PDB file of C-alpha atoms and ligand atoms in Angstrom:
ATOM      1  CA  MET A   1      83.361 162.215  51.178  1.00 94.00           C
ATOM      2  CA  ILE A   2      84.823 159.314  53.120  1.00 97.00           C
ATOM      3  CA  ILE A   3      88.633 159.532  53.016  1.00 98.00           C
ATOM      4  CA  ARG A   4      90.282 156.129  52.612  1.00 98.00           C
ATOM      5  CA  LYS A   5      93.669 155.664  54.244  1.00 98.00           C
ATOM      6  CA  SER A   6      96.674 153.802  52.910  1.00 98.00           C
ATOM      7  CA  GLN A   7      98.132 150.982  54.976  1.00 98.00           C
ATOM      8  CA  ALA A   8     100.935 153.341  56.028  1.00 98.00           C
ATOM      9  CA  GLU A   9      98.383 155.889  57.199  1.00 98.00           C
ATOM     10  CA  VAL A  10      96.421 153.258  59.111  1.00 98.00           C
ATOM     11  CA  ALA A  11      99.700 152.297  60.802  1.00 98.00           C
ATOM     12  CA  ARG A  12     100.158 155.896  61.892  1.00 98.00           C
ATOM     13  CA  ILE A  13      96.645 155.983  63.376  1.00 98.00           C
ATOM     14  CA  ALA A  14      97.462 152.686  65.096  1.00 98.00           C
ATOM     15  CA  ALA A  15     100.567 154.253  66.659  1.00 98.00           C
ATOM     16  CA  ALA A  16      98.434 157.056  68.094  1.00 98.00           C
ATOM     17  CA  GLY A  17      95.935 154.391  69.124  1.00 98.00           C
ATOM     18  CA  ARG A  18      98.507 152.471  71.168  1.00 98.00           C
ATOM     19  CA  VAL A  19      99.366 155.584  73.166  1.00 98.00           C
ATOM     20  CA  LEU A  20      95.673 156.280  73.605  1.00 98.00           C
ATOM     21  CA  ALA A  21      94.866 152.738  74.758  1.00 98.00           C
ATOM     22  CA  ASP A  22      97.660 152.822  77.331  1.00 98.00           C
ATOM     23  CA  CYS A  23      96.508 156.259  78.485  1.00 98.00           C
ATOM     24  CA  ILE A  24      92.982 155.008  79.076  1.00 98.00           C
ATOM     25  CA  ASP A  25      94.278 151.993  81.009  1.00 98.00           C
ATOM     26  CA  LEU A  26      96.326 154.370  83.148  1.00 98.00           C
ATOM     27  CA  LEU A  27      93.280 156.573  83.786  1.00 98.00           C
ATOM     28  CA  ALA A  28      91.059 153.618  84.618  1.00 97.00           C
ATOM     29  CA  ASP A  29      93.609 152.545  87.238  1.00 97.00           C
ATOM     30  CA  ALA A  30      93.682 156.059  88.692  1.00 98.00           C
ATOM     31  CA  VAL A  31      89.900 156.300  89.102  1.00 98.00           C
ATOM     32  CA  ARG A  32      88.891 155.907  92.728  1.00 97.00           C
ATOM     33  CA  PRO A  33      86.482 157.669  95.092  1.00 98.00           C
ATOM     34  CA  GLY A  34      87.804 161.164  95.857  1.00 98.00           C
ATOM     35  CA  VAL A  35      89.906 161.713  92.755  1.00 98.00           C
ATOM     36  CA  THR A  36      89.070 164.930  90.908  1.00 98.00           C
ATOM     37  CA  THR A  37      88.473 164.959  87.209  1.00 98.00           C
ATOM     38  CA  GLU A  38      91.224 167.589  86.772  1.00 98.00           C
ATOM     39  CA  GLU A  39      93.710 165.184  88.401  1.00 98.00           C
ATOM     40  CA  LEU A  40      92.747 162.619  85.771  1.00 98.00           C
ATOM     41  CA  ASP A  41      93.155 165.260  83.075  1.00 98.00           C
ATOM     42  CA  ARG A  42      96.701 166.067  84.252  1.00 98.00           C
ATOM     43  CA  ILE A  43      97.644 162.377  84.324  1.00 98.00           C
ATOM     44  CA  ALA A  44      96.403 161.947  80.759  1.00 98.00           C
ATOM     45  CA  GLU A  45      98.073 165.050  79.345  1.00 98.00           C
ATOM     46  CA  ALA A  46     101.448 164.212  80.931  1.00 98.00           C
ATOM     47  CA  PHE A  47     101.299 160.623  79.688  1.00 98.00           C
ATOM     48  CA  ILE A  48     100.320 161.527  76.118  1.00 98.00           C
ATOM     49  CA  ARG A  49     103.083 164.128  75.811  1.00 98.00           C
ATOM     50  CA  GLU A  50     105.669 161.797  77.362  1.00 98.00           C
ATOM     51  CA  ARG A  51     104.854 159.275  74.643  1.00 98.00           C
ATOM     52  CA  GLY A  52     105.277 161.889  71.903  1.00 98.00           C
ATOM     53  CA  GLY A  53     101.628 162.656  71.265  1.00 98.00           C
ATOM     54  CA  VAL A  54      99.397 165.680  71.627  1.00 98.00           C
ATOM     55  CA  PRO A  55      96.000 165.610  73.398  1.00 98.00           C
ATOM     56  CA  THR A  56      93.617 166.143  70.481  1.00 98.00           C
ATOM     57  CA  PHE A  57      90.825 167.668  72.540  1.00 98.00           C
ATOM     58  CA  LEU A  58      92.935 170.469  74.072  1.00 98.00           C
ATOM     59  CA  GLY A  59      91.859 173.625  72.256  1.00 97.00           C
ATOM     60  CA  TYR A  60      89.499 171.743  69.926  1.00 97.00           C
ATOM     61  CA  ARG A  61      86.779 174.329  69.193  1.00 96.00           C
ATOM     62  CA  GLY A  62      87.980 176.004  72.392  1.00 97.00           C
ATOM     63  CA  PHE A  63      87.740 172.930  74.652  1.00 98.00           C
ATOM     64  CA  PRO A  64      89.964 173.835  77.630  1.00 98.00           C
ATOM     65  CA  ARG A  65      91.258 170.414  78.735  1.00 98.00           C
ATOM     66  CA  SER A  66      92.894 167.257  77.398  1.00 98.00           C
ATOM     67  CA  ILE A  67      90.160 164.716  78.180  1.00 98.00           C
ATOM     68  CA  CYS A  68      86.408 164.635  78.666  1.00 98.00           C
ATOM     69  CA  ALA A  69      85.268 163.283  82.042  1.00 98.00           C
ATOM     70  CA  SER A  70      81.530 162.748  82.341  1.00 98.00           C
ATOM     71  CA  PRO A  71      80.020 161.229  85.508  1.00 98.00           C
ATOM     72  CA  ASN A  72      76.630 159.521  85.869  1.00 98.00           C
ATOM     73  CA  ASP A  73      73.849 161.368  84.013  1.00 98.00           C
ATOM     74  CA  MET A  74      76.414 163.365  82.054  1.00 98.00           C
ATOM     75  CA  VAL A  75      76.632 161.642  78.682  1.00 98.00           C
ATOM     76  CA  VAL A  76      79.788 163.191  77.173  1.00 98.00           C
ATOM     77  CA  HIS A  77      81.944 166.339  76.887  1.00 98.00           C
ATOM     78  CA  GLY A  78      82.435 166.962  80.621  1.00 98.00           C
ATOM     79  CA  ILE A  79      85.195 169.525  81.269  1.00 98.00           C
ATOM     80  CA  PRO A  80      87.571 168.212  83.953  1.00 98.00           C
ATOM     81  CA  GLY A  81      87.637 170.368  87.074  1.00 97.00           C
ATOM     82  CA  LYS A  82      87.243 170.286  90.855  1.00 97.00           C
ATOM     83  CA  HIS A  83      84.538 167.626  90.698  1.00 95.00           C
ATOM     84  CA  ARG A  84      85.409 164.670  92.934  1.00 97.00           C
ATOM     85  CA  VAL A  85      84.109 161.325  91.758  1.00 97.00           C
ATOM     86  CA  ALA A  86      82.311 159.293  94.421  1.00 98.00           C
ATOM     87  CA  ASP A  87      81.807 155.661  95.296  1.00 98.00           C
ATOM     88  CA  GLY A  88      79.064 154.227  93.097  1.00 97.00           C
ATOM     89  CA  ASP A  89      79.570 156.651  90.208  1.00 98.00           C
ATOM     90  CA  VAL A  90      79.832 155.669  86.572  1.00 98.00           C
ATOM     91  CA  LEU A  91      82.580 157.814  85.041  1.00 98.00           C
ATOM     92  CA  SER A  92      82.944 158.125  81.275  1.00 98.00           C
ATOM     93  CA  LEU A  93      86.402 159.108  80.019  1.00 98.00           C
ATOM     94  CA  ASP A  94      86.946 160.167  76.415  1.00 98.00           C
ATOM     95  CA  VAL A  95      90.438 160.798  75.044  1.00 98.00           C
ATOM     96  CA  GLY A  96      91.959 161.720  71.689  1.00 98.00           C
ATOM     97  CA  VAL A  97      95.624 161.463  70.719  1.00 98.00           C
ATOM     98  CA  THR A  98      97.252 163.145  67.730  1.00 98.00           C
ATOM     99  CA  MET A  99     100.614 161.763  66.658  1.00 98.00           C
ATOM    100  CA  ASP A 100     102.557 162.097  63.429  1.00 97.00           C
ATOM    101  CA  GLY A 101      99.649 163.974  61.861  1.00 98.00           C
ATOM    102  CA  PHE A 102      96.928 161.413  62.646  1.00 98.00           C
ATOM    103  CA  VAL A 103      94.249 161.107  65.291  1.00 98.00           C
ATOM    104  CA  ALA A 104      92.916 158.181  67.341  1.00 98.00           C
ATOM    105  CA  ASP A 105      89.769 158.516  69.467  1.00 98.00           C
ATOM    106  CA  SER A 106      88.545 156.214  72.232  1.00 98.00           C
ATOM    107  CA  ALA A 107      86.352 156.245  75.334  1.00 98.00           C
ATOM    108  CA  ILE A 108      85.524 154.029  78.280  1.00 98.00           C
ATOM    109  CA  SER A 109      83.073 154.079  81.168  1.00 98.00           C
ATOM    110  CA  VAL A 110      84.434 152.871  84.482  1.00 98.00           C
ATOM    111  CA  PRO A 111      82.792 152.026  87.780  1.00 98.00           C
ATOM    112  CA  VAL A 112      83.989 154.070  90.765  1.00 98.00           C
ATOM    113  CA  GLY A 113      84.252 151.800  93.786  1.00 95.00           C
ATOM    114  CA  ALA A 114      81.150 149.638  94.121  1.00 95.00           C
ATOM    115  CA  VAL A 115      78.387 150.369  91.605  1.00 97.00           C
ATOM    116  CA  ASP A 116      74.927 148.848  91.600  1.00 97.00           C
ATOM    117  CA  ALA A 117      73.888 145.990  89.336  1.00 98.00           C
ATOM    118  CA  GLU A 118      71.931 148.182  86.911  1.00 97.00           C
ATOM    119  CA  ALA A 119      74.899 150.504  86.404  1.00 98.00           C
ATOM    120  CA  ARG A 120      77.122 147.519  85.716  1.00 98.00           C
ATOM    121  CA  ARG A 121      74.578 146.126  83.245  1.00 98.00           C
ATOM    122  CA  LEU A 122      74.440 149.498  81.465  1.00 98.00           C
ATOM    123  CA  MET A 123      78.221 149.503  81.064  1.00 98.00           C
ATOM    124  CA  ASP A 124      78.289 145.861  79.919  1.00 98.00           C
ATOM    125  CA  VAL A 125      75.558 146.415  77.335  1.00 98.00           C
ATOM    126  CA  THR A 126      77.206 149.571  76.006  1.00 98.00           C
ATOM    127  CA  ARG A 127      80.514 147.736  75.596  1.00 98.00           C
ATOM    128  CA  GLU A 128      78.735 144.819  73.888  1.00 98.00           C
ATOM    129  CA  SER A 129      76.960 147.201  71.518  1.00 98.00           C
ATOM    130  CA  LEU A 130      80.307 148.733  70.564  1.00 98.00           C
ATOM    131  CA  GLU A 131      81.717 145.276  69.826  1.00 98.00           C
ATOM    132  CA  ALA A 132      78.664 144.486  67.688  1.00 98.00           C
ATOM    133  CA  GLY A 133      79.228 147.676  65.695  1.00 98.00           C
ATOM    134  CA  LEU A 134      82.953 147.022  65.292  1.00 98.00           C
ATOM    135  CA  ALA A 135      82.246 143.526  63.986  1.00 98.00           C
ATOM    136  CA  GLU A 136      80.270 145.035  61.085  1.00 98.00           C
ATOM    137  CA  CYS A 137      83.183 147.215  59.925  1.00 98.00           C
ATOM    138  CA  ARG A 138      83.944 144.962  56.973  1.00 98.00           C
ATOM    139  CA  ILE A 139      84.493 145.531  53.267  1.00 98.00           C
ATOM    140  CA  GLY A 140      81.146 145.399  51.465  1.00 97.00           C
ATOM    141  CA  ARG A 141      78.929 146.048  54.472  1.00 98.00           C
ATOM    142  CA  ARG A 142      76.870 149.247  54.601  1.00 98.00           C
ATOM    143  CA  LEU A 143      77.174 151.943  57.223  1.00 98.00           C
ATOM    144  CA  GLY A 144      73.589 151.224  58.290  1.00 98.00           C
ATOM    145  CA  ASP A 145      74.690 147.693  59.234  1.00 98.00           C
ATOM    146  CA  VAL A 146      77.081 149.174  61.788  1.00 98.00           C
ATOM    147  CA  SER A 147      74.480 151.542  63.213  1.00 98.00           C
ATOM    148  CA  HIS A 148      71.820 148.867  63.350  1.00 98.00           C
ATOM    149  CA  ALA A 149      74.093 146.365  65.110  1.00 98.00           C
ATOM    150  CA  VAL A 150      74.729 148.846  67.919  1.00 98.00           C
ATOM    151  CA  GLN A 151      71.051 149.764  68.238  1.00 98.00           C
ATOM    152  CA  GLU A 152      69.896 146.146  68.389  1.00 98.00           C
ATOM    153  CA  VAL A 153      72.104 145.243  71.337  1.00 98.00           C
ATOM    154  CA  VAL A 154      71.142 148.384  73.250  1.00 98.00           C
ATOM    155  CA  GLU A 155      67.395 148.185  72.705  1.00 98.00           C
ATOM    156  CA  ALA A 156      67.196 144.443  73.345  1.00 98.00           C
ATOM    157  CA  ALA A 157      68.526 145.244  76.803  1.00 98.00           C
ATOM    158  CA  GLY A 158      65.851 147.900  77.370  1.00 98.00           C
ATOM    159  CA  PHE A 159      68.205 150.880  77.161  1.00 98.00           C
ATOM    160  CA  SER A 160      68.240 153.711  74.619  1.00 98.00           C
ATOM    161  CA  VAL A 161      70.854 155.122  72.262  1.00 98.00           C
ATOM    162  CA  VAL A 162      71.469 158.851  72.241  1.00 98.00           C
ATOM    163  CA  ARG A 163      70.380 160.036  68.786  1.00 97.00           C
ATOM    164  CA  SER A 164      71.722 163.557  68.636  1.00 96.00           C
ATOM    165  CA  LEU A 165      75.383 162.484  69.011  1.00 97.00           C
ATOM    166  CA  VAL A 166      77.139 160.181  66.585  1.00 98.00           C
ATOM    167  CA  GLY A 167      80.365 158.373  65.736  1.00 98.00           C
ATOM    168  CA  HIS A 168      82.488 159.589  62.842  1.00 98.00           C
ATOM    169  CA  GLY A 169      85.284 159.028  60.409  1.00 98.00           C
ATOM    170  CA  VAL A 170      88.724 159.784  61.837  1.00 98.00           C
ATOM    171  CA  GLY A 171      92.106 160.455  60.244  1.00 98.00           C
ATOM    172  CA  ARG A 172      94.114 163.642  59.835  1.00 98.00           C
ATOM    173  CA  THR A 173      91.366 165.352  61.789  1.00 97.00           C
ATOM    174  CA  MET A 174      89.203 164.016  64.598  1.00 97.00           C
ATOM    175  CA  HIS A 175      85.888 164.422  62.834  1.00 98.00           C
ATOM    176  CA  GLU A 176      85.712 163.333  59.201  1.00 98.00           C
ATOM    177  CA  ASP A 177      82.851 161.994  57.124  1.00 98.00           C
ATOM    178  CA  PRO A 178      80.778 159.959  57.569  1.00 98.00           C
ATOM    179  CA  GLN A 179      78.638 160.591  60.613  1.00 98.00           C
ATOM    180  CA  ILE A 180      77.860 157.239  62.221  1.00 98.00           C
ATOM    181  CA  PRO A 181      74.579 157.192  64.169  1.00 98.00           C
ATOM    182  CA  ASN A 182      74.090 154.483  66.781  1.00 98.00           C
ATOM    183  CA  TYR A 183      70.745 153.586  65.228  1.00 98.00           C
ATOM    184  CA  GLY A 184      69.756 152.860  61.670  1.00 98.00           C
ATOM    185  CA  GLU A 185      68.564 150.460  59.039  1.00 98.00           C
ATOM    186  CA  PRO A 186      70.631 147.527  57.844  1.00 98.00           C
ATOM    187  CA  GLY A 187      71.557 147.553  54.161  1.00 98.00           C
ATOM    188  CA  ARG A 188      71.411 151.355  53.919  1.00 97.00           C
ATOM    189  CA  GLY A 189      74.064 154.019  53.534  1.00 97.00           C
ATOM    190  CA  PRO A 190      77.558 154.032  52.031  1.00 97.00           C
ATOM    191  CA  ARG A 191      79.300 150.748  51.314  1.00 98.00           C
ATOM    192  CA  LEU A 192      82.371 150.173  53.470  1.00 98.00           C
ATOM    193  CA  ALA A 193      85.708 149.892  51.695  1.00 98.00           C
ATOM    194  CA  GLU A 194      89.283 149.100  52.572  1.00 98.00           C
ATOM    195  CA  GLY A 195      91.099 151.943  54.311  1.00 98.00           C
ATOM    196  CA  MET A 196      88.077 153.591  55.889  1.00 98.00           C
ATOM    197  CA  VAL A 197      88.714 154.399  59.544  1.00 98.00           C
ATOM    198  CA  PHE A 198      85.855 155.047  61.936  1.00 98.00           C
ATOM    199  CA  ALA A 199      85.321 156.036  65.551  1.00 98.00           C
ATOM    200  CA  ILE A 200      82.365 153.929  66.662  1.00 98.00           C
ATOM    201  CA  GLU A 201      80.949 155.296  69.900  1.00 98.00           C
ATOM    202  CA  PRO A 202      77.642 154.206  71.391  1.00 98.00           C
ATOM    203  CA  MET A 203      76.315 156.602  74.032  1.00 98.00           C
ATOM    204  CA  VAL A 204      73.665 154.680  75.925  1.00 98.00           C
ATOM    205  CA  ASN A 205      71.125 155.921  78.455  1.00 98.00           C
ATOM    206  CA  ALA A 206      69.433 153.778  81.074  1.00 98.00           C
ATOM    207  CA  GLY A 207      66.275 155.874  80.520  1.00 98.00           C
ATOM    208  CA  GLY A 208      65.130 157.858  77.501  1.00 98.00           C
ATOM    209  CA  HIS A 209      67.350 158.972  74.637  1.00 98.00           C
ATOM    210  CA  GLU A 210      66.785 162.716  75.096  1.00 98.00           C
ATOM    211  CA  VAL A 211      69.709 164.879  76.191  1.00 98.00           C
ATOM    212  CA  TYR A 212      70.394 168.565  76.814  1.00 98.00           C
ATOM    213  CA  VAL A 213      73.461 170.806  76.757  1.00 98.00           C
ATOM    214  CA  ALA A 214      74.614 172.351  80.035  1.00 97.00           C
ATOM    215  CA  ASP A 215      75.102 176.093  80.542  1.00 96.00           C
ATOM    216  CA  ASP A 216      78.862 175.777  79.954  1.00 95.00           C
ATOM    217  CA  GLY A 217      78.060 174.909  76.338  1.00 96.00           C
ATOM    218  CA  TRP A 218      79.868 171.566  76.561  1.00 98.00           C
ATOM    219  CA  GLY A 219      78.425 169.067  79.027  1.00 98.00           C
ATOM    220  CA  ILE A 220      75.652 166.882  77.632  1.00 98.00           C
ATOM    221  CA  TYR A 221      73.234 165.361  80.174  1.00 98.00           C
ATOM    222  CA  THR A 222      70.358 162.917  79.997  1.00 98.00           C
ATOM    223  CA  SER A 223      67.078 164.844  80.120  1.00 98.00           C
ATOM    224  CA  ASP A 224      65.515 162.406  82.589  1.00 98.00           C
ATOM    225  CA  GLY A 225      68.549 162.280  84.883  1.00 98.00           C
ATOM    226  CA  SER A 226      69.170 158.602  84.133  1.00 98.00           C
ATOM    227  CA  LEU A 227      72.654 157.099  84.010  1.00 98.00           C
ATOM    228  CA  SER A 228      74.585 157.108  80.756  1.00 98.00           C
ATOM    229  CA  ALA A 229      77.578 155.110  79.509  1.00 98.00           C
ATOM    230  CA  HIS A 230      79.944 155.628  76.572  1.00 98.00           C
ATOM    231  CA  PHE A 231      82.463 153.305  74.936  1.00 98.00           C
ATOM    232  CA  GLU A 232      84.429 154.122  71.792  1.00 98.00           C
ATOM    233  CA  HIS A 233      87.082 152.550  69.612  1.00 98.00           C
ATOM    234  CA  THR A 234      88.840 153.626  66.449  1.00 99.00           C
ATOM    235  CA  VAL A 235      88.621 150.848  63.844  1.00 99.00           C
ATOM    236  CA  ALA A 236      90.028 150.363  60.345  1.00 98.00           C
ATOM    237  CA  VAL A 237      88.228 148.449  57.593  1.00 98.00           C
ATOM    238  CA  THR A 238      90.889 146.063  56.239  1.00 98.00           C
ATOM    239  CA  ARG A 239      91.170 143.090  53.904  1.00 98.00           C
ATOM    240  CA  ASN A 240      91.451 140.957  57.033  1.00 98.00           C
ATOM    241  CA  GLY A 241      88.309 142.363  58.629  1.00 98.00           C
ATOM    242  CA  PRO A 242      87.854 145.019  61.290  1.00 98.00           C
ATOM    243  CA  LYS A 243      91.112 146.108  62.903  1.00 98.00           C
ATOM    244  CA  VAL A 244      90.588 147.908  66.214  1.00 98.00           C
ATOM    245  CA  LEU A 245      93.385 150.467  66.588  1.00 98.00           C
ATOM    246  CA  THR A 246      92.704 151.458  70.197  1.00 98.00           C
ATOM    247  CA  ARG A 247      92.357 148.058  71.873  1.00 98.00           C
ATOM    248  CA  ARG A 248      93.563 148.211  75.495  1.00 98.00           C
ATOM    249  CA  ARG A 249      95.851 145.667  77.108  1.00 94.00           C
ATOM    250  CA  SER A 250      93.225 145.352  79.872  1.00 90.00           C
ATOM    251  CA  GLU A 251      90.534 144.168  77.446  1.00 91.00           C
ATOM    252  CA  LYS A 252      90.239 140.452  77.410  1.00 68.00           C
ATOM    253  CA  MET A 253      88.991 139.426  74.010  1.00 57.00           C
TER     254      MET A 253
HETATM  255 MG1   MG B   1      86.037 160.196  71.710  1.00 76.88          MG
HETATM  256 MG1   MG B   2      84.653 160.304  68.820  1.00 76.88          MG
END
């Protein structure tokens, strides 16, 4: 069942979303060759708590850190640690903030130092596919319209969407119904209604869509070793159209 939120509840998710957006901007600024992913994790946790939030991921199903940090061929769910990011890496950062009983969820992929043109194109296309999905989050559209919009942008660029990982509803908990695949048929699935809040999150591989889980039980990698990018926003379906609740100050729209 898709839980619809009142305007007051959407405002509470938006408050968590503002903290989250600022946190991701802070992290993106801190990313440089040589930084460890656990340093980024500490920056994020301190910032979220200072702003009155709680890092949603910490302890979620036993996850040991506050953010996910996933370089290069790691798609998502990287546990921050001693790993030092290097010049030319693509680093995906995924963060959740819980505040006042509600969750916001957002992710970004950032270039470390100078990345090659194909890596930059992968990040650009992934971000564009997210925007295409967000634009479909309107009253009366179907969930398949959202999924299809993401898929179209990705596949037109010659990349592939990860199929075994999906976006989701978000609210009092991080993962609510519905699941939101990044591929699908337009005109299919549940009809979108006011007050639905979704985390739309294309995970896009430069190569094939297949992925595998690492031995730590968390890290997800591309099976062919190709680069992967991940962008995510939390969005509310409103009478005035899609309202992105995790938009960063750094995003020029
Ligand atoms: Mg996320
Ligand atoms: Mg998510």
